[in-house]
mmCIF file of C-alpha atoms in Angstrom:
data_model
loop_
_atom_site.group_PDB
_atom_site.id
_atom_site.type_symbol
_atom_site.label_atom_id
_atom_site.label_comp_id
_atom_site.label_asym_id
_atom_site.label_seq_id
_atom_site.Cartn_x
_atom_site.Cartn_y
_atom_site.Cartn_z
ATOM 1 C CA MET A 2 -62.920 101.160 263.122
ATOM 2 C CA VAL A 3 -64.767 97.885 263.210
ATOM 3 C CA VAL A 4 -64.927 95.906 259.973
ATOM 4 C CA SER A 5 -68.036 93.758 259.705
ATOM 5 C CA GLN A 6 -68.280 90.432 257.927
ATOM 6 C CA ALA A 7 -70.374 92.188 255.293
ATOM 7 C CA ASP A 8 -67.586 94.708 254.678
ATOM 8 C CA VAL A 9 -65.104 91.877 254.253
ATOM 9 C CA VAL A 10 -67.391 90.061 251.751
ATOM 10 C CA VAL A 11 -67.835 93.319 249.823
ATOM 11 C CA LEU A 12 -64.088 93.891 249.730
ATOM 12 C CA GLU A 13 -63.473 90.299 248.635
ATOM 13 C CA ALA A 14 -66.080 90.593 245.878
ATOM 14 C CA ASP A 15 -64.415 93.734 244.487
ATOM 15 C CA GLY A 16 -61.587 91.663 242.877
ATOM 16 C CA PRO A 17 -63.862 89.333 240.971
ATOM 17 C CA VAL A 18 -66.235 92.219 240.055
ATOM 18 C CA GLY A 19 -63.281 94.191 238.658
ATOM 19 C CA GLN A 20 -62.136 91.118 236.682
ATOM 20 C CA ALA A 21 -65.673 90.632 235.347
ATOM 21 C CA ASN A 22 -65.815 94.234 234.224
ATOM 22 C CA THR A 23 -62.501 93.903 232.496
ATOM 23 C CA VAL A 24 -63.617 90.725 230.704
ATOM 24 C CA GLN A 25 -66.840 92.458 229.702
ATOM 25 C CA ARG A 26 -64.907 95.408 228.278
ATOM 26 C CA GLU A 27 -62.536 93.100 226.416
ATOM 27 C CA ALA A 28 -65.507 91.087 225.002
ATOM 28 C CA GLY A 29 -67.046 94.428 223.814
ATOM 29 C CA ASP A 30 -63.713 95.246 222.131
ATOM 30 C CA VAL A 31 -63.581 91.835 220.401
ATOM 31 C CA ALA A 32 -67.193 92.197 219.326
ATOM 32 C CA HIS A 33 -66.411 95.589 217.872
ATOM 33 C CA LEU A 34 -63.365 94.249 215.951
ATOM 34 C CA ALA A 35 -65.462 91.319 214.650
ATOM 35 C CA GLU A 36 -68.148 93.746 213.502
ATOM 36 C CA ARG A 37 -65.521 95.860 211.711
ATOM 37 C CA ASP A 38 -64.007 92.760 210.146
ATOM 38 C CA ALA A 39 -67.439 91.727 208.905
ATOM 39 C CA THR A 40 -68.060 95.155 207.442
ATOM 40 C CA ALA A 41 -64.657 95.087 205.756
ATOM 41 C CA GLU A 42 -65.395 91.611 204.355
ATOM 42 C CA ARG A 43 -68.758 92.756 202.979
ATOM 43 C CA GLU A 44 -67.132 95.840 201.397
ATOM 44 C CA ALA A 45 -64.397 93.689 199.865
ATOM 45 C CA SER A 46 -66.943 91.302 198.446
ATOM 46 C CA SER A 47 -68.794 94.203 196.973
ATOM 47 C CA VAL A 48 -65.552 95.471 195.328
ATOM 48 C CA VAL A 49 -64.837 91.985 194.003
ATOM 49 C CA ARG A 50 -68.330 91.784 192.414
ATOM 50 C CA GLU A 51 -67.846 95.212 190.906
ATOM 51 C CA ALA A 52 -64.500 94.140 189.481
ATOM 52 C CA ASP A 53 -66.049 91.004 188.067
ATOM 53 C CA LYS A 54 -68.670 93.097 186.232
ATOM 54 C CA LEU A 55 -65.919 95.390 184.864
ATOM 55 C CA VAL A 56 -63.965 92.383 183.670
ATOM 56 C CA GLY A 57 -67.103 91.081 181.932
ATOM 57 C CA GLN A 58 -67.673 94.390 180.274
ATOM 58 C CA ALA A 59 -64.038 94.561 179.105
ATOM 59 C CA ASN A 60 -64.303 91.097 177.703
ATOM 60 C CA THR A 61 -67.427 92.078 175.798
ATOM 61 C CA VAL A 62 -65.727 95.191 174.408
ATOM 62 C CA GLN A 63 -62.687 93.088 173.432
ATOM 63 C CA ARG A 64 -64.875 90.575 171.558
ATOM 64 C CA GLU A 65 -66.714 93.406 169.745
ATOM 65 C CA ALA A 66 -63.479 95.105 168.805
ATOM 66 C CA THR A 67 -62.028 91.852 167.521
ATOM 67 C CA SER A 68 -65.222 91.157 165.392
ATOM 68 C CA VAL A 69 -64.866 94.723 163.929
ATOM 69 C CA VAL A 70 -61.255 94.241 163.098
ATOM 70 C CA ARG A 71 -61.641 90.635 161.803
ATOM 71 C CA PRO A 72 -65.259 90.279 160.648
ATOM 72 C CA ASP A 73 -66.511 86.720 160.139
#
């Protein structure tokens, strides 16, 4: 079998192409993880805001209960 110069170039390119494909897959994995982290961060912020509201409501109830127990 005769191997042409073009065949050699194609074979030599296979290594870098494979590496580029691997890098592309890894970049996609990293992007997916970053997206998941961003989603988790947004959800955590939402939970914190909801907790802040509940604390505010509890403080209001506490003040009202205190004013009933010890009227001014």
